[in-house]
């Protein structure tokens, strides 16, 4: 009887520990094909600004990060069906997305722009792109802008799962330009593979499309988790951890005003 009681008590203790661990683990979705924010190194490990910021936030909140690799257009659906607890993957905060998920406040801000072969020029209304093919990442704010503004001007829009696929098609000539967020494009242009390309055309800063910055998406109604993340973002900016991570990837402040 004593043995049974001891075993039962041990089982309950292990169950309690398991539940405690589960409650203190955050399943975070990330697209690992968006350097310098998230990509894979030679060992197949996720690296990048988003990944480091996420780990810093989890450490601040005293929870364990459990990273789940998800294609960008699958992040919000994964939140809705509870496969993940948060999406930390350079997701722009927009009114349209707020209908589906809640957001923390921003953890960085970026505009959007075109990249084409060096020497190419584009007018401010993009009329000179008529008949050209522009690559965008599916389900992004640049995809929305391309659909609403560029496509009606006779510009062919080709949609991809991630920017890396567009870079390859840009190099092969299957697209004439890539339209994406400025910060990852700046990273691309700084590399040998981007040596023949340059920014062209106007910089898109319209809040209707670039939103309020990149935030962490949380399932609707989980205001407690939103608050915890907001407090953690404020804390790592106050204690210098944010700036330390930022300096690994960028030469200037990307947080914005």
PDB file of C-alpha atoms in Angstrom, residues 48-58 67 88 107 216 233 236 241-242 245-246:
ATOM      1  CA  UNK A  48      18.715  35.978 -37.253  1.00  0.00           C
ATOM      2  CA  UNK A  49      17.341  39.104 -35.620  1.00  0.00           C
ATOM      3  CA  UNK A  50      13.797  37.777 -35.109  1.00  0.00           C
ATOM      4  CA  UNK A  51      15.133  34.556 -33.593  1.00  0.00           C
ATOM      5  CA  UNK A  52      17.499  36.357 -31.200  1.00  0.00           C
ATOM      6  CA  UNK A  53      14.846  38.895 -30.201  1.00  0.00           C
ATOM      7  CA  UNK A  54      12.385  36.064 -29.525  1.00  0.00           C
ATOM      8  CA  UNK A  55      14.856  34.240 -27.295  1.00  0.00           C
ATOM      9  CA  UNK A  56      15.623  37.471 -25.430  1.00  0.00           C
ATOM     10  CA  UNK A  57      11.901  38.081 -24.873  1.00  0.00           C
ATOM     11  CA  UNK A  58      11.355  34.526 -23.637  1.00  0.00           C
ATOM     12  CA  UNK A  67      10.401  27.456 -32.249  1.00  0.00           C
ATOM     13  CA  UNK A  88       7.374  36.347 -34.372  1.00  0.00           C
ATOM     14  CA  UNK A 107       9.668  45.766 -32.238  1.00  0.00           C
ATOM     15  CA  UNK A 216       4.295  39.811 -32.650  1.00  0.00           C
ATOM     16  CA  UNK A 233       9.915  44.396 -25.422  1.00  0.00           C
ATOM     17  CA  UNK A 236      14.970  44.589 -23.335  1.00  0.00           C
ATOM     18  CA  UNK A 241      19.678  43.757 -24.793  1.00  0.00           C
ATOM     19  CA  UNK A 242      17.678  44.929 -27.813  1.00  0.00           C
ATOM     20  CA  UNK A 245      21.101  42.149 -30.729  1.00  0.00           C
ATOM     21  CA  UNK A 246      20.383  44.901 -33.245  1.00  0.00           C
TER      22      UNK A 246
END
